Coordinates of C-alpha atoms and ligand atoms in Angstrom, one line a residue:
M1 CA 14.0 0.6 -37.0
A2 CA 10.5 0.4 -35.7
K3 CA 8.5 3.4 -34.4
I4 CA 6.9 2.5 -31.1
L5 CA 4.5 4.6 -29.0
L6 CA 4.1 3.5 -25.4
V7 CA 0.9 4.8 -23.8
N8 CA -0.2 5.6 -20.3
P9 CA -4.0 5.8 -20.8
P10 CA -6.1 8.5 -19.2
F11 CA -7.2 7.7 -15.6
Y12 CA -7.0 10.7 -13.2
R13 CA -8.4 12.9 -16.0
L14 CA -11.5 10.9 -15.9
L15 CA -11.8 11.6 -12.2
G16 CA -11.5 15.4 -12.8
S17 CA -7.7 15.6 -12.0
H18 CA -4.7 14.5 -14.1
Y19 CA -1.3 13.0 -13.8
N20 CA 1.8 14.7 -15.2
A21 CA 4.7 12.3 -14.2
N22 CA 6.7 9.9 -16.3
S23 CA 5.5 6.3 -15.9
L24 CA 8.6 4.2 -15.2
G25 CA 7.3 0.9 -16.6
I26 CA 7.0 2.2 -20.1
A27 CA 10.0 4.5 -19.7
Y28 CA 12.2 1.5 -19.0
I29 CA 10.9 -0.3 -22.1
A30 CA 11.4 2.8 -24.3
S31 CA 15.0 3.3 -23.2
Y32 CA 15.8 -0.4 -23.7
L33 CA 14.5 -0.3 -27.3
N34 CA 16.1 3.1 -28.0
K35 CA 19.5 1.8 -26.9
R36 CA 19.0 -1.0 -29.5
G37 CA 18.3 1.2 -32.5
H38 CA 14.5 1.6 -32.4
D39 CA 12.5 4.8 -32.0
A40 CA 10.3 4.5 -28.9
W41 CA 8.4 7.4 -27.4
L42 CA 6.1 7.9 -24.3
Y43 CA 2.7 9.3 -24.5
N44 CA 1.0 10.1 -21.2
A45 CA -2.6 10.6 -22.1
D46 CA -3.3 11.5 -18.5
Y47 CA -1.3 14.7 -18.8
L48 CA -2.9 18.1 -18.7
S49 CA -1.5 21.6 -19.0
D50 CA -3.1 22.5 -15.7
N51 CA -1.7 23.1 -12.3
S52 CA -4.7 22.5 -10.1
Y53 CA -4.8 19.0 -8.7
I54 CA -8.0 18.1 -6.9
K55 CA -8.1 16.9 -3.3
V56 CA -8.5 13.2 -2.6
K57 CA -11.9 13.6 -1.2
K58 CA -13.0 15.1 -4.5
L59 CA -11.7 12.0 -6.3
F60 CA -14.2 10.0 -4.3
Q61 CA -17.0 12.4 -5.2
N62 CA -16.3 12.4 -8.9
F63 CA -16.9 8.7 -9.3
N64 CA -20.3 9.2 -11.1
N65 CA -18.7 11.5 -13.7
Y66 CA -15.9 9.0 -14.1
K67 CA -18.3 6.2 -14.9
E68 CA -19.9 8.3 -17.7
Y69 CA -16.8 8.2 -19.8
F70 CA -17.1 4.5 -20.2
K71 CA -20.7 4.7 -21.2
N72 CA -19.8 7.1 -24.0
T73 CA -17.1 5.5 -26.1
D74 CA -17.4 8.4 -28.5
H75 CA -16.5 11.0 -25.9
V76 CA -14.2 13.7 -27.3
L77 CA -11.5 12.6 -24.8
W78 CA -11.2 9.1 -26.4
H79 CA -11.0 10.7 -29.8
E80 CA -8.3 13.1 -28.7
V81 CA -6.2 10.2 -27.4
K82 CA -6.7 8.2 -30.6
D83 CA -5.7 11.2 -32.7
K84 CA -2.6 11.8 -30.8
I85 CA -1.5 8.2 -31.1
L86 CA -2.2 8.2 -34.9
S87 CA -0.3 11.5 -35.3
F88 CA 2.9 9.7 -34.2
K89 CA 2.4 7.3 -37.2
P90 CA 3.5 4.3 -35.1
D91 CA 4.3 0.8 -36.3
W92 CA 3.5 -0.5 -32.8
V93 CA 1.5 0.8 -29.9
G94 CA 1.9 -0.5 -26.3
Y95 CA -0.3 0.2 -23.4
T96 CA 0.6 0.0 -19.7
S97 CA -2.1 -1.7 -17.7
Y98 CA -3.5 -2.0 -14.2
T99 CA -7.0 -3.3 -13.4
A100 CA -8.8 0.0 -13.5
N101 CA -7.5 1.1 -16.9
I102 CA -8.4 -2.1 -18.9
S103 CA -11.7 -0.6 -20.1
A104 CA -9.9 2.6 -21.3
I105 CA -7.3 0.4 -23.2
K106 CA -10.2 -1.4 -24.8
I107 CA -11.9 1.7 -26.0
I108 CA -8.6 3.3 -27.3
S109 CA -7.2 0.1 -28.9
E110 CA -10.5 -0.5 -30.8
K111 CA -10.4 3.0 -32.2
I112 CA -6.8 2.6 -33.4
R113 CA -7.7 -0.8 -35.0
S114 CA -10.6 0.7 -36.9
A115 CA -8.5 3.7 -38.0
N116 CA -5.5 1.8 -39.1
P117 CA -5.5 -2.1 -38.9
N118 CA -1.7 -2.2 -39.8
I119 CA -0.7 -0.8 -36.5
R120 CA 0.2 -3.7 -34.2
Q121 CA -0.8 -3.3 -30.5
F122 CA 0.3 -4.9 -27.3
V123 CA -0.4 -4.5 -23.6
G124 CA 1.8 -5.1 -20.6
G125 CA 2.2 -4.3 -16.9
V126 CA 0.5 -5.5 -13.8
H127 CA -3.0 -6.5 -15.0
A128 CA -1.7 -8.0 -18.2
T129 CA 0.6 -10.2 -16.0
L130 CA -2.2 -11.2 -13.7
D131 CA -4.9 -11.9 -16.3
K132 CA -3.6 -14.5 -18.7
N133 CA -6.9 -14.3 -20.6
L134 CA -6.8 -10.6 -21.2
L135 CA -6.6 -10.9 -25.0
K136 CA -10.1 -12.3 -24.9
T137 CA -11.3 -9.0 -23.4
L138 CA -9.0 -6.8 -25.5
T139 CA -9.9 -8.1 -28.9
S140 CA -8.1 -5.3 -30.8
I141 CA -4.8 -6.0 -29.0
D142 CA -2.5 -8.5 -30.7
Y143 CA -0.1 -9.4 -27.9
S144 CA -0.1 -9.4 -24.1
V145 CA 3.3 -9.2 -22.4
L146 CA 3.9 -10.7 -18.9
R147 CA 6.0 -9.2 -16.1
E148 CA 9.2 -7.4 -17.2
G149 CA 8.6 -6.0 -20.7
E150 CA 12.1 -5.2 -21.9
E151 CA 13.1 -8.4 -23.6
P152 CA 9.8 -9.7 -24.9
V153 CA 8.9 -6.3 -26.5
Y154 CA 12.4 -6.1 -28.1
A155 CA 11.8 -9.5 -29.6
L156 CA 8.4 -8.5 -30.8
V157 CA 9.5 -5.3 -32.6
E158 CA 12.4 -7.2 -34.1
N159 CA 9.7 -9.3 -35.7
K160 CA 10.6 -12.6 -34.0
D161 CA 7.9 -15.2 -34.1
P162 CA 5.5 -14.1 -31.3
T163 CA 4.3 -17.6 -30.7
K164 CA 7.8 -18.5 -29.6
I165 CA 8.8 -15.4 -27.5
P166 CA 8.9 -16.2 -23.7
G167 CA 6.7 -13.7 -21.9
V168 CA 4.3 -13.1 -24.8
I169 CA 0.7 -14.3 -25.1
S170 CA -0.6 -14.3 -28.7
R171 CA -3.5 -15.8 -30.6
G172 CA -3.4 -19.1 -32.4
K173 CA -5.9 -21.3 -34.3
N174 CA -6.9 -23.1 -31.1
G175 CA -7.0 -20.1 -28.8
L176 CA -4.4 -18.2 -26.9
I177 CA -0.7 -19.3 -27.0
D178 CA 1.0 -18.7 -23.7
N179 CA 4.8 -19.1 -23.7
G180 CA 5.1 -18.7 -20.0
L181 CA 7.3 -16.1 -18.3
A182 CA 10.5 -14.7 -19.7
P183 CA 13.6 -15.2 -17.4
V184 CA 13.9 -12.4 -14.9
I185 CA 16.5 -9.7 -15.6
K186 CA 19.1 -10.6 -13.0
D187 CA 21.3 -7.6 -13.0
I188 CA 19.0 -4.6 -13.0
D189 CA 22.0 -2.3 -12.4
N190 CA 22.8 -2.7 -16.0
L191 CA 19.5 -1.6 -17.5
P192 CA 19.7 1.8 -19.2
F193 CA 18.1 4.6 -17.2
P194 CA 14.4 5.1 -18.1
E195 CA 13.5 7.3 -21.0
R196 CA 12.9 10.9 -19.9
D197 CA 13.1 12.9 -23.1
K198 CA 11.0 11.4 -25.9
L199 CA 7.7 12.6 -24.7
W200 CA 4.9 12.6 -27.2
G201 CA 1.7 14.7 -27.3
I202 CA 3.1 17.6 -25.2
P203 CA 4.2 20.9 -26.6
D204 CA 8.0 21.4 -26.1
N205 CA 7.4 24.4 -23.9
E206 CA 5.4 22.3 -21.5
K207 CA 7.8 19.4 -21.2
K208 CA 9.3 21.0 -18.1
N209 CA 5.9 20.3 -16.5
V210 CA 6.6 16.6 -16.5
D211 CA 7.9 15.1 -13.3
V212 CA 10.7 12.8 -14.5
S213 CA 12.2 12.4 -11.0
Y214 CA 10.8 8.9 -10.4
I215 CA 13.5 6.2 -9.7
C216 CA 13.0 2.5 -9.3
T217 CA 15.7 0.8 -7.1
I218 CA 14.0 -2.5 -6.4
R219 CA 12.0 -4.9 -8.7
G220 CA 9.7 -7.0 -6.6
C221 CA 8.7 -7.3 -3.0
P222 CA 9.2 -10.3 -0.7
Y223 CA 5.9 -9.7 1.3
K224 CA 2.6 -11.3 0.6
C225 CA -0.2 -8.9 1.8
T226 CA -3.3 -10.5 0.4
Y227 CA -4.8 -7.3 -1.2
C228 CA -1.6 -6.4 -3.1
A229 CA -0.8 -7.2 -6.7
S230 CA 3.0 -7.3 -6.2
P231 CA 3.4 -10.9 -4.9
F232 CA 1.9 -12.2 -8.2
H233 CA 3.0 -9.4 -10.5
W234 CA 6.6 -9.9 -9.5
D235 CA 8.1 -13.2 -8.3
R236 CA 8.5 -12.7 -4.5
K237 CA 11.5 -15.0 -4.5
T238 CA 13.4 -13.0 -7.1
T239 CA 13.2 -9.6 -5.6
R240 CA 16.2 -7.7 -7.0
L241 CA 17.9 -4.6 -5.6
R242 CA 20.1 -2.2 -7.4
S243 CA 23.4 -1.4 -5.8
P244 CA 23.6 1.9 -3.9
E245 CA 26.3 3.0 -6.4
S246 CA 23.9 2.6 -9.4
V247 CA 21.1 4.5 -7.6
I248 CA 23.5 7.4 -6.8
E249 CA 24.6 7.5 -10.4
E250 CA 20.9 7.9 -11.5
M251 CA 20.3 10.6 -8.9
K252 CA 23.3 12.5 -10.3
H253 CA 22.1 12.0 -13.8
L254 CA 18.7 13.5 -12.8
K255 CA 20.3 16.4 -11.1
E256 CA 22.6 17.2 -13.9
H257 CA 20.1 16.9 -16.8
Y258 CA 16.6 17.6 -15.4
W259 CA 16.4 19.3 -12.1
H260 CA 16.8 22.9 -13.1
A261 CA 14.6 22.5 -16.2
T262 CA 11.4 22.9 -14.2
K263 CA 10.1 26.0 -12.5
Y264 CA 8.0 24.1 -10.0
D265 CA 6.9 20.6 -9.2
Y266 CA 3.8 19.6 -11.1
S267 CA 4.2 16.2 -9.5
A268 CA 1.4 13.9 -10.6
S269 CA 1.2 12.4 -7.2
A270 CA 0.5 15.9 -5.8
N271 CA -3.3 15.6 -5.6
I272 CA -3.5 18.8 -3.7
G273 CA -5.0 22.2 -4.1
D274 CA -2.7 24.0 -6.5
K275 CA 0.9 24.8 -7.1
E276 CA 1.0 27.4 -4.3
S277 CA 0.2 24.6 -1.8
L278 CA 3.5 23.0 -2.8
K279 CA 6.4 24.5 -0.9
I280 CA 9.1 22.7 -2.9
A281 CA 10.5 25.6 -4.8
D282 CA 12.2 25.3 -8.1
N283 CA 12.9 21.6 -8.4
T284 CA 11.4 18.3 -8.4
L285 CA 11.6 15.6 -5.8
V286 CA 13.0 12.2 -6.3
Y287 CA 10.3 9.6 -5.8
F288 CA 11.7 6.1 -5.1
V289 CA 8.7 4.1 -6.3
D290 CA 9.9 0.8 -4.8
D291 CA 7.2 -1.1 -2.9
V292 CA 9.5 -1.1 0.2
F293 CA 12.5 1.1 -0.2
T294 CA 13.7 -0.1 3.2
V295 CA 13.5 -3.8 2.6
N296 CA 17.2 -4.4 3.2
K297 CA 18.4 -2.4 6.2
K298 CA 22.1 -2.8 5.4
R299 CA 21.7 -1.6 1.8
V300 CA 19.4 1.3 2.7
K301 CA 21.9 2.6 5.3
K302 CA 24.7 2.4 2.8
L303 CA 22.7 4.3 0.2
L304 CA 21.7 7.0 2.7
K305 CA 25.3 7.4 3.9
M306 CA 26.4 7.8 0.3
M307 CA 23.7 10.5 -0.4
I308 CA 25.0 12.4 2.6
K309 CA 28.7 11.9 1.8
Q310 CA 28.3 13.0 -1.8
N311 CA 26.3 16.0 -0.7
L312 CA 23.8 15.5 -3.4
G313 CA 21.4 18.1 -1.9
M314 CA 18.4 16.4 -3.5
K315 CA 15.1 16.0 -1.7
W316 CA 13.3 12.7 -2.0
K317 CA 10.4 10.5 -0.8
C318 CA 10.0 6.8 -0.6
E319 CA 7.6 4.0 0.5
A320 CA 8.5 2.0 3.5
R321 CA 7.3 -0.4 6.2
A322 CA 7.2 0.9 9.8
D323 CA 8.7 -2.3 11.2
H324 CA 11.9 -1.8 9.1
L325 CA 12.8 1.4 10.8
D326 CA 15.3 1.9 13.5
D327 CA 16.7 5.1 15.0
E328 CA 19.8 5.1 12.8
I329 CA 17.8 4.8 9.6
C330 CA 15.4 7.6 10.6
E331 CA 18.3 9.9 11.4
L332 CA 20.1 9.1 8.2
M333 CA 16.9 9.7 6.3
A334 CA 16.5 13.1 7.8
E335 CA 20.1 14.0 7.0
A336 CA 20.0 12.6 3.5
G337 CA 17.1 14.9 2.4
C338 CA 14.1 12.7 3.0
E339 CA 11.0 14.9 2.5
R340 CA 8.4 12.2 3.1
V341 CA 8.2 8.5 4.0
K342 CA 5.0 7.0 2.7
I343 CA 3.9 4.2 5.1
G344 CA 1.2 1.7 4.4
F345 CA -0.3 1.3 7.9
E346 CA -3.5 0.0 6.3
S347 CA -5.5 -0.6 9.5
G348 CA -5.4 0.1 13.2
S349 CA -7.1 -3.2 13.9
N350 CA -4.7 -6.1 14.7
K351 CA -7.5 -8.5 13.6
I352 CA -7.6 -7.0 10.1
L353 CA -3.8 -6.7 9.9
K354 CA -3.5 -10.4 10.6
Q355 CA -6.3 -11.3 8.2
V356 CA -4.6 -9.5 5.3
Q357 CA -1.2 -11.0 6.2
K358 CA 0.5 -7.7 6.7
L359 CA 2.9 -9.4 9.1
E360 CA 3.0 -6.4 11.3
T361 CA 1.1 -5.3 14.4
K362 CA -0.2 -1.9 15.2
E363 CA 2.2 -1.7 18.2
E364 CA 5.1 -2.2 15.9
M365 CA 3.8 0.4 13.5
L366 CA 3.3 2.9 16.3
K367 CA 7.0 2.4 17.2
G368 CA 8.1 3.2 13.6
A369 CA 5.9 6.3 13.5
E370 CA 7.4 7.5 16.8
M371 CA 11.0 7.0 15.5
L372 CA 10.2 9.0 12.4
K373 CA 8.8 11.9 14.5
K374 CA 11.7 11.8 16.8
A375 CA 14.1 12.1 13.9
G376 CA 12.0 14.8 12.3
V377 CA 11.2 12.9 9.1
P378 CA 7.7 13.8 7.8
F379 CA 5.5 10.8 6.9
S380 CA 2.3 10.1 5.1
A381 CA 0.0 7.4 6.4
Y382 CA -1.9 5.2 4.0
F383 CA -5.0 3.5 5.4
M384 CA -7.6 1.2 3.8
T385 CA -11.0 0.1 4.8
G386 CA -13.7 -2.1 3.4
F387 CA -12.0 -5.4 4.0
P388 CA -14.3 -8.5 4.2
G389 CA -15.6 -8.9 7.8
E390 CA -14.4 -5.5 8.9
T391 CA -16.8 -4.0 11.4
D392 CA -17.5 -0.4 12.6
A393 CA -15.5 -1.2 15.7
D394 CA -12.5 -2.2 13.5
V395 CA -12.8 1.1 11.5
R396 CA -13.0 3.0 14.7
E397 CA -9.8 1.4 15.8
T398 CA -8.2 2.6 12.6
I399 CA -9.5 6.1 13.1
D400 CA -8.2 6.3 16.7
F401 CA -4.8 4.8 15.6
A402 CA -4.6 7.3 12.7
K403 CA -5.1 10.2 15.0
K404 CA -2.5 8.8 17.5
I405 CA 0.3 8.5 15.0
E406 CA -0.1 12.2 14.0
A407 CA 1.0 11.7 10.4
D408 CA 1.8 14.7 8.2
Y409 CA -0.7 13.5 5.6
Y410 CA -3.4 10.9 5.5
S411 CA -4.2 9.0 2.3
L412 CA -7.5 7.1 2.6
S413 CA -8.6 4.2 0.4
V414 CA -11.6 2.0 0.2
L415 CA -10.5 -1.6 -0.7
A416 CA -10.6 -2.7 -4.4
P417 CA -9.7 -6.4 -4.6
Y418 CA -7.5 -6.5 -7.7
Y419 CA -7.8 -9.3 -10.1
G420 CA -5.3 -12.1 -9.5
T421 CA -4.5 -11.1 -5.9
E422 CA -5.0 -13.7 -3.1
L423 CA -7.9 -11.6 -1.7
Y424 CA -9.6 -11.6 -5.1
D425 CA -9.5 -15.4 -5.3
Q426 CA -10.7 -15.8 -1.7
L427 CA -13.6 -13.5 -2.3
M428 CA -14.6 -15.2 -5.5
A429 CA -14.5 -18.6 -3.7
N430 CA -16.8 -17.1 -1.1
G431 CA -19.4 -16.1 -3.6
H432 CA -18.6 -12.5 -4.4
A433 CA -19.3 -12.0 -8.1
L434 CA -16.3 -9.7 -8.7
D435 CA -16.0 -10.8 -12.2
K436 CA -19.4 -9.2 -12.9
Q437 CA -18.1 -5.7 -11.9
P438 CA -16.7 -3.5 -14.6
W439 CA -12.9 -3.3 -14.6
E440 CA -12.9 0.5 -14.2
Y441 CA -14.4 0.1 -10.7
F442 CA -11.3 -1.5 -9.3
F443 CA -9.4 1.4 -7.9
H444 CA -9.3 2.6 -4.3
Q445 CA -11.1 5.9 -4.6
S446 CA -14.4 4.3 -5.7
P447 CA -16.6 5.4 -2.7
K448 CA -18.8 2.3 -2.0
P449 CA -17.1 -0.6 -0.3
M450 CA -17.1 -3.4 -2.9
V451 CA -17.0 -6.4 -0.6
N452 CA -18.3 -5.2 2.8
D453 CA -21.8 -4.3 3.8
K454 CA -21.1 -4.2 7.6
I455 CA -19.5 -0.8 7.8
S456 CA -22.1 1.9 8.4
T457 CA -22.2 5.0 6.2
K458 CA -21.6 7.1 9.3
V459 CA -18.4 5.4 10.3
L460 CA -17.2 5.3 6.7
Q461 CA -17.7 9.1 6.5
E462 CA -15.8 9.5 9.8
Y463 CA -12.9 7.5 8.3
L464 CA -12.9 9.6 5.1
S465 CA -13.0 12.8 7.2
L466 CA -9.5 11.9 8.5
S467 CA -8.4 13.7 5.4
E468 CA -9.5 17.0 7.1
L469 CA -6.5 16.6 9.4
N470 CA -4.3 17.2 6.3
N471 CA -4.9 20.9 6.4
K472 CA -3.3 21.0 9.8
T473 CA 0.1 19.6 9.0
K474 CA 2.9 21.3 10.8
K475 CA 5.0 21.6 7.7
G476 CA 2.2 22.5 5.3
L477 CA 3.6 20.2 2.6
G478 CA 0.4 18.2 2.2
Y479 CA 0.5 15.3 -0.1
I480 CA 3.8 14.9 -1.9
Ligands
LIG1 C1 4.6 4.4 -8.4 C2 3.2 3.8 -8.4 C3 2.2 4.7 -8.6 C4 2.4 6.2 -8.9 C5 2.8 6.4 -10.4 C6 2.1 5.5 -11.3 C7 2.6 5.5 -12.7 N1 1.7 5.5 -13.7 O1 3.8 5.6 -13.0 C8 1.0 6.8 -8.5 C9 1.1 7.2 -7.1 C10 0.5 8.0 -9.3 C11 0.1 5.5 -8.7 C12 -1.2 5.6 -8.9 C13 -2.0 4.5 -9.1 N2 -1.6 3.2 -8.8 CO1 0.2 2.6 -8.5 N3 1.9 1.9 -8.2 C14 3.0 2.4 -8.2 C15 4.1 1.4 -7.9 C16 4.4 1.5 -6.4 C17 5.4 1.4 -8.7 C18 5.1 1.4 -10.2 C19 6.5 1.5 -10.9 O2 6.9 2.6 -11.4 N4 7.2 0.4 -10.9 C20 8.6 0.3 -11.5 C21 8.5 -0.1 -13.0 C22 9.9 -0.3 -13.5 O3 7.8 -1.4 -12.9 P1 6.4 -1.6 -13.7 O4 5.6 -0.3 -13.8 O5 5.8 -2.8 -13.1 O6 6.9 -1.9 -15.2 C23 7.5 -3.2 -15.6 C24 6.4 -4.3 -15.9 O7 5.2 -4.2 -15.2 C25 6.2 -4.1 -17.4 N5 5.3 -3.1 -17.9 C26 4.8 -2.1 -17.4 N6 4.0 -1.3 -18.3 C27 4.2 -2.0 -19.4 C28 3.6 -1.7 -20.7 C29 3.9 -2.5 -21.8 C30 3.4 -2.1 -23.1 C31 4.7 -3.6 -21.6 C32 5.0 -4.5 -22.7 C33 5.2 -4.0 -20.3 C34 5.0 -3.1 -19.3 O8 7.5 -3.8 -17.8 C35 8.1 -2.8 -16.9 C36 9.6 -2.9 -16.9 O9 10.0 -4.2 -16.7 C37 3.3 0.1 -8.2 C38 3.7 -1.2 -7.4 C39 4.9 -1.8 -8.1 N7 5.9 -2.0 -7.3 O10 4.9 -2.1 -9.3 C40 1.8 0.5 -7.9 C41 0.7 -0.1 -8.6 C42 1.1 -0.3 -10.1 N8 -0.4 0.8 -8.5 C43 -1.5 0.3 -8.4 C44 -2.7 1.1 -8.4 C45 -4.0 0.3 -8.2 C46 -2.8 2.4 -8.7 C47 -4.0 3.3 -8.8 C48 -5.1 2.7 -9.7 C49 -4.4 3.7 -7.4 C50 -5.8 4.3 -7.3 N9 -5.9 5.6 -7.4 O11 -6.7 3.6 -7.0 C51 -3.4 4.6 -9.5 C52 -3.4 4.5 -11.0 C53 -2.9 5.8 -11.6 C54 -2.0 5.6 -12.8 N10 -2.2 6.4 -13.8 O12 -1.0 4.9 -12.8 C55 -1.5 -1.2 -8.3 C56 -2.0 -1.9 -9.5 C57 -2.7 -3.1 -9.2 C58 -3.8 -3.5 -10.1 N11 -3.9 -4.7 -10.4 O13 -4.5 -2.6 -10.6 C59 0.1 -1.4 -8.0 C60 0.6 -2.7 -8.6 C61 0.2 -1.4 -6.5 C62 -0.1 -2.7 -5.8 N12 0.8 -3.3 -5.2 O14 -1.2 -3.3 -5.9 N13 0.9 4.4 -8.6

């Protein structure tokens, strides 16, 4: 039996906030290993025993402080993380990666290597999948795991020869050994539910503060928006959907074992003022993390009808595309307990929507928003700016469109072209030296547009000020 610690490195803490939910990627790997006789735990280094989440605008403002952590690799926070990992006495440590946390993984993994060279370390998740040369950057990490981590990690901790495991990149005499991708897990209904109990680094009396109500019902996304990592992280052609029956079973499991264990929702995604701003009393809220929960209309209707029929009484939120909605879906959502639909509108300019291959027009998106309003389903609107070639006039179209849809919450981003996306490759080909920028800059609350110098500061500020509309939401639920 191997002892494995799966780590979500600090990110929001460096921005002056924190993140208290369970990360599903590593939680799935942990339960897969635990079912097979190993001892795998989750360590969320972004957790804080604190209930004040800062506002999104503040995240933008804290960028300079954030950068300081990477200049001081001896900062007390890095030592705290290292010490918590070592106190677990792991045989293996695995880190979940996205582009912005690669620098954090580098700092932590180097400290672990110097403290105890016998601990084997691996990295997986979206950036590891997109960057096949990651081990050249992360010199203290032994293995990089591509795409779904369950099978490759199990083979690693069973001490199979890493140079022969599909989905694992390792080091050889002549450079990196890449065994290609592991076969996709076809039947995701049969995966064990993600780990929700073995939480390391948190005192027992605080475990109730962890939001474990995230559920993944789809692996992959069939769309190809150029700024999004999903088309390459997952294989668009093998998008897999869990059956409604299996999703309901996990909801019931959550309700039975976890829902009454918490006093209030500390939801990590609740980057709002404080717990009083949350009106969700005495429970958590299921978060369906799928890229597009509504991707298959027939399935989503069946699932919603089952939620209603079984009278689950659980509130939930999901991510969707406006052009998937129809009146029936919206009405079923309202009846089935939908507290929020998160919609990536991205832009109010059809020129930009076309450029990024959103495959949706603003007229279609407006229709979707109208249907949600008619059915009384609250929705959050996600917008982006800073696309290459985007002008002040385009951003103004976005601002006008945003006001027109009257969303319950506005989440505003400035584009970060993630490594390995189509947009990243286009920009590199057009002479943007993105590879010279530190990895930690690639997240969408870094305030300065990375690849656009056409948008004026004044218009950018007007765009960011859309967040002021959030205080006026009818329901007062803010960001959930
Ligand atoms: C839910 C979600 C969030 C939630 C929760 C995040 C969390 N830590 O759990 C919130 C809203 C907080 C969030 C925030 C951010 N997110 Co987010 N998020 C997602 C989303 C929609 C689903 C993630 C998920 O749970 N998937 C389900 C699980 C089962 O899949 P998985 O995580 O990919 O895990 C599998 C494999 O990747 C792999 N794996 C994952 N981790 C590991 C670790 C090891 C050791 C191994 C071996 C394998 C492995 O095995 C897993 C099981 O098969 C994804 C898009 C997507 N569909 O993946 C974006 C996504 C991961 N997010 C993204 C980004 C950019 C962010 C932010 C940086 C945004 C920002 N502020 O700028 C922050 C980062 C904060 C953070 N600490 O994570 C990008 C990452 C792209 C990139 N290259 O960087 C994604 C891919 C969105 C996109 N389409 O571009 N996010």
